[in-house]
XYZ file of C-alpha atoms in Angstrom:
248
model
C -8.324 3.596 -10.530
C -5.606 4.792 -8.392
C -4.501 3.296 -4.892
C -2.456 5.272 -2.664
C -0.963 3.800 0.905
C 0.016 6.452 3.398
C 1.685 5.651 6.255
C 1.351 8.279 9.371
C 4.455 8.673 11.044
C 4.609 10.856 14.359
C 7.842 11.552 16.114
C 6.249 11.982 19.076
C 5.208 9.290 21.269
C 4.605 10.035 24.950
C 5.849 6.411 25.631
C 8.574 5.726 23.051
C 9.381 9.077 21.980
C 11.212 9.162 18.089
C 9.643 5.594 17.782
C 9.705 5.819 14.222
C 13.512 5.968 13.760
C 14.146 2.972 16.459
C 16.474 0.864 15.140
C 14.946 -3.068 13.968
C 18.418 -4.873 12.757
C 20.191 -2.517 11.050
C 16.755 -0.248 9.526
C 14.744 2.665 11.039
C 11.316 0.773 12.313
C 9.733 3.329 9.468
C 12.232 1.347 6.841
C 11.032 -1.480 7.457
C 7.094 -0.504 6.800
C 7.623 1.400 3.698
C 9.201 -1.541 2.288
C 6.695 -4.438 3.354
C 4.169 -1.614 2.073
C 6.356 -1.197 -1.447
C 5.176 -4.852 -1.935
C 1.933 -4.648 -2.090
C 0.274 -5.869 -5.504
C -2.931 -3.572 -4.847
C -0.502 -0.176 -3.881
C 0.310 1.979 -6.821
C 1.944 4.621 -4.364
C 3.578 4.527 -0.925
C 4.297 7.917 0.804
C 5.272 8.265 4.798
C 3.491 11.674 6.047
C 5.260 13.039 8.786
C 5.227 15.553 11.213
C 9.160 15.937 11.753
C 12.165 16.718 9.764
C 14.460 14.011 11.292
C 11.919 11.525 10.352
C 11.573 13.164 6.715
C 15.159 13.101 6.067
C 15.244 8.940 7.502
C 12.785 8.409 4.709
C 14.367 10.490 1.847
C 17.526 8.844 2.557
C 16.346 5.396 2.186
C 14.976 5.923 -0.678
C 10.974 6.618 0.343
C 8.681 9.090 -0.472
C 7.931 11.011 2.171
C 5.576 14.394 2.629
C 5.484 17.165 5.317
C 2.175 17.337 7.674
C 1.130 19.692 10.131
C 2.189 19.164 13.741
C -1.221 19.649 15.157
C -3.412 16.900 13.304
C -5.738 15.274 16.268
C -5.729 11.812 14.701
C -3.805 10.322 12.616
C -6.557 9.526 9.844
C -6.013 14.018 9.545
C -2.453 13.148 9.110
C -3.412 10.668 6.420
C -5.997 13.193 4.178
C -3.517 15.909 4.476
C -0.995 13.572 2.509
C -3.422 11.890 0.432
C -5.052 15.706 -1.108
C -1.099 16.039 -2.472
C -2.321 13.177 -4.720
C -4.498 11.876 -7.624
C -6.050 8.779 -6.002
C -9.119 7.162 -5.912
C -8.313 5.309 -3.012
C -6.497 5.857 0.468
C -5.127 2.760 2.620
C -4.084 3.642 5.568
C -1.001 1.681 7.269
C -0.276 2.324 11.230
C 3.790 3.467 11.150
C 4.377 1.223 14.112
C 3.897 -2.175 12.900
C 6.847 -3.221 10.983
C 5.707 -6.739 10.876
C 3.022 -5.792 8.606
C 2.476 -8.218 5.816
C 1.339 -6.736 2.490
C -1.070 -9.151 2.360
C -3.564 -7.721 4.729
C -2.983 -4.949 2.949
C -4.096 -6.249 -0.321
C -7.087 -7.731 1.328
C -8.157 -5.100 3.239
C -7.997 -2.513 -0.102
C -9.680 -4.849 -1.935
C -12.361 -5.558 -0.181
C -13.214 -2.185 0.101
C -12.245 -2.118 -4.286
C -15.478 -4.842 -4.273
C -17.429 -3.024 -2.297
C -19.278 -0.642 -3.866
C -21.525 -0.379 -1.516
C -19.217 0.612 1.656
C -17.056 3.639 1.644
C -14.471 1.711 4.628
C -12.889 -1.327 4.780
C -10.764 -2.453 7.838
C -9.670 -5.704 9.174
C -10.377 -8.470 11.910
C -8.514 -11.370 13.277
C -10.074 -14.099 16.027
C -9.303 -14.038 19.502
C -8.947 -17.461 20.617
C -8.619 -18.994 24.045
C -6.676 -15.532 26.043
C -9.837 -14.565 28.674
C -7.204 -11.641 29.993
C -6.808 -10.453 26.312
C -10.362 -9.868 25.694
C -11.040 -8.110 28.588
C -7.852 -5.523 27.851
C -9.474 -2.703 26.857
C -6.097 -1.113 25.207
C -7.733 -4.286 22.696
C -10.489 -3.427 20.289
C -13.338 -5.453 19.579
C -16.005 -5.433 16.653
C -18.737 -7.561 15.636
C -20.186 -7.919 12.403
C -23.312 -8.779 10.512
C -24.038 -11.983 8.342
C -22.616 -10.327 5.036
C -19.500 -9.013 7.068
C -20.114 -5.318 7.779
C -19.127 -3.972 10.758
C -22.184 -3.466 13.165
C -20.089 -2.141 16.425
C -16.656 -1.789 17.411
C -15.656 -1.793 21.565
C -12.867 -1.727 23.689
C -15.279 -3.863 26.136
C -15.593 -7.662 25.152
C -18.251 -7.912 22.438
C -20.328 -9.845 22.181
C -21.386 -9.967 26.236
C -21.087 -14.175 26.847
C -24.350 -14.859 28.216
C -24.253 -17.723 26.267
C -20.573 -18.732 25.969
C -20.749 -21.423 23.719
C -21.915 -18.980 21.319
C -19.791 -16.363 22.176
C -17.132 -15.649 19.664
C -13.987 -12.430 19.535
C -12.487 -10.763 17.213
C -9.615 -7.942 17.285
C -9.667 -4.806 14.817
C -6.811 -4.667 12.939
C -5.939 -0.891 12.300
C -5.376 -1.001 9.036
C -7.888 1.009 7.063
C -9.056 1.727 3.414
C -11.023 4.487 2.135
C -12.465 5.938 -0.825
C -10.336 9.274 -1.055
C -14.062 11.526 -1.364
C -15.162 10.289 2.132
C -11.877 10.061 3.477
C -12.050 13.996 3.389
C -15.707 13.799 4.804
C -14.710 11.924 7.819
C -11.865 13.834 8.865
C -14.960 16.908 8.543
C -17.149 14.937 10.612
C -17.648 16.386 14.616
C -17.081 13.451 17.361
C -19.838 11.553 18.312
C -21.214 10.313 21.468
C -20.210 6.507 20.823
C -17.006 7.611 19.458
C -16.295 9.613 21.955
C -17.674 7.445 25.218
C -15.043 4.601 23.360
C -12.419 6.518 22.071
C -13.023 4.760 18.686
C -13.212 7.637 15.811
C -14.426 4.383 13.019
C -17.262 4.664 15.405
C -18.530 8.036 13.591
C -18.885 6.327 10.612
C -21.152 4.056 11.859
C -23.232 6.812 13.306
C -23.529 9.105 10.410
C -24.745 5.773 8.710
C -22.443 4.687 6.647
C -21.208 0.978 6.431
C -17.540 -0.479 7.037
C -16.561 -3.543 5.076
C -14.654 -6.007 7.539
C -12.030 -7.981 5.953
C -10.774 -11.253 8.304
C -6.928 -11.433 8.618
C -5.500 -15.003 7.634
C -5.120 -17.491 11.073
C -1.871 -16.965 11.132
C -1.474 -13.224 11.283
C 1.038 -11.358 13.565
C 1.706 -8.044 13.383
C 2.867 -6.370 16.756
C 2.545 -2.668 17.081
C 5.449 -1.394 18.757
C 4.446 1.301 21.540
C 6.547 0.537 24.529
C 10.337 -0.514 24.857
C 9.230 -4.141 25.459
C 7.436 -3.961 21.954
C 10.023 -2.527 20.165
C 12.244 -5.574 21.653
C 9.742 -8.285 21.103
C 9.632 -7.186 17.626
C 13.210 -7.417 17.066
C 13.133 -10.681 18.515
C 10.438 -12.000 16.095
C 12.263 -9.908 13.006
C 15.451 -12.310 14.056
C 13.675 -15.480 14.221
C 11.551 -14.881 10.855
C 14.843 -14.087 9.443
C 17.365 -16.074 10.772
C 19.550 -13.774 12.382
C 21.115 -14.065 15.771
């Protein structure tokens, strides 16, 4: 058994354009990724797929591995199975190239509960949203609910469940990390849109509509990983990367 992370890695952003060479305390934001990636226990491989020579040369020159992906990829899940098919891998995890905070924990979690679930073909992950009314109701935020045995039954950029009971009513944010076996990786990225994933603008929603089930693995309490797509997150995250790390 084989476990491969890719990490997708556009140089285009229409917000923070070249966001994954920004500079986080001395590192390219894409360094600093690979690296909390390389320390993974579950990861046997770590590859950046990219879409642009500056950002393949950042990565060779660092030391990473780093593959060559078509410009034109629609999602970055394409980005991901284009990378992954250059490898023999059983597995694909799938780590967003904009949060450099990301502990390699999740990412252990998150591939293994997909590992001990043989009967799911996705794993992601979920995190409480406590106490922030304005955060629940952002619908840049997404949503999901789960059954009893912790499979994902809906996913929503529209607070979920609808508090007609609010005692009851409890939220949790989807953390964008995914794993998948490598076979239906190469399915989904086959599969047309859908009309839930398409009214949302959620693509894990076709996998729920063709049927299949998503394994939802919940991030510890403490879990902070900022995605950096402005120049206020790229700043906040250097702030936290000083703090964690004593730097001034």
């Amino acid at each position: 058994m084989k476990v491969l992370g890719v990490i997708p890695a556009r140089y285009g952003s229409s917000r923070l354009p070249g966001k994954p060479l920004k500079d986080i305390c001395g590192k390219p934001m894409i360094q600093h990724v690979y690296e909390n990636c390389c320390k993974s226990k579950v990861l046997d491989e770590v590859v950046v797929a990219v879409d642009d020579q500056r950002v393949y040369d950042a990565v060779i020159a660092f030391g990473g591995k780093a593959v060559m992906t078509r410009v034109d990829h629609p999602t970055g899940s394409d980005r991901v199975a284009e990378a992954a098919n250059q490898f023999d891998c059983d597995y694909v995890i799938n780590i967003q190239g904009d949060e450099p905070l990301v502990p390699p924990e999740i990412i252990d979690d998150i591939a293994n509960g997909l590992i001990n679930s043989p009967d799911c073909v996705m794993a992601t992950g979920s995190l409480e949203i406590t106490g922030n009314e304005e955060y629940i109701k952002n619908n840049t935020v997404v949503k999901l609910v789960t059954d009893n045995n912790g499979y994902a039954l809906y996913f929503s950029r529209s607070p979920i469940p609808y508090p007609r009971n609010a005692q009851h009513a409890r939220y949790f944010e989807h953390i964008g990390i995914y794993a998948y076996t490598h076979d239906f990786l190469n399915a989904y990225t086959k599969m047309p849109p859908t009309p839930l994933s398409e009214s949302e603008s959620l693509e894990q929603l076709k996998v729920l509509e063709n049927g299949y089930k998503i394994k939802i693995v919940p991030a510890p309490a403490h879990y902070e990983a900022v995605s950096v797509d402005t120049e206020e997150d790229l700043q906040e995250v250097i702030r936290l990367y000083k703090e964690r790390h004593g730097l001034n």
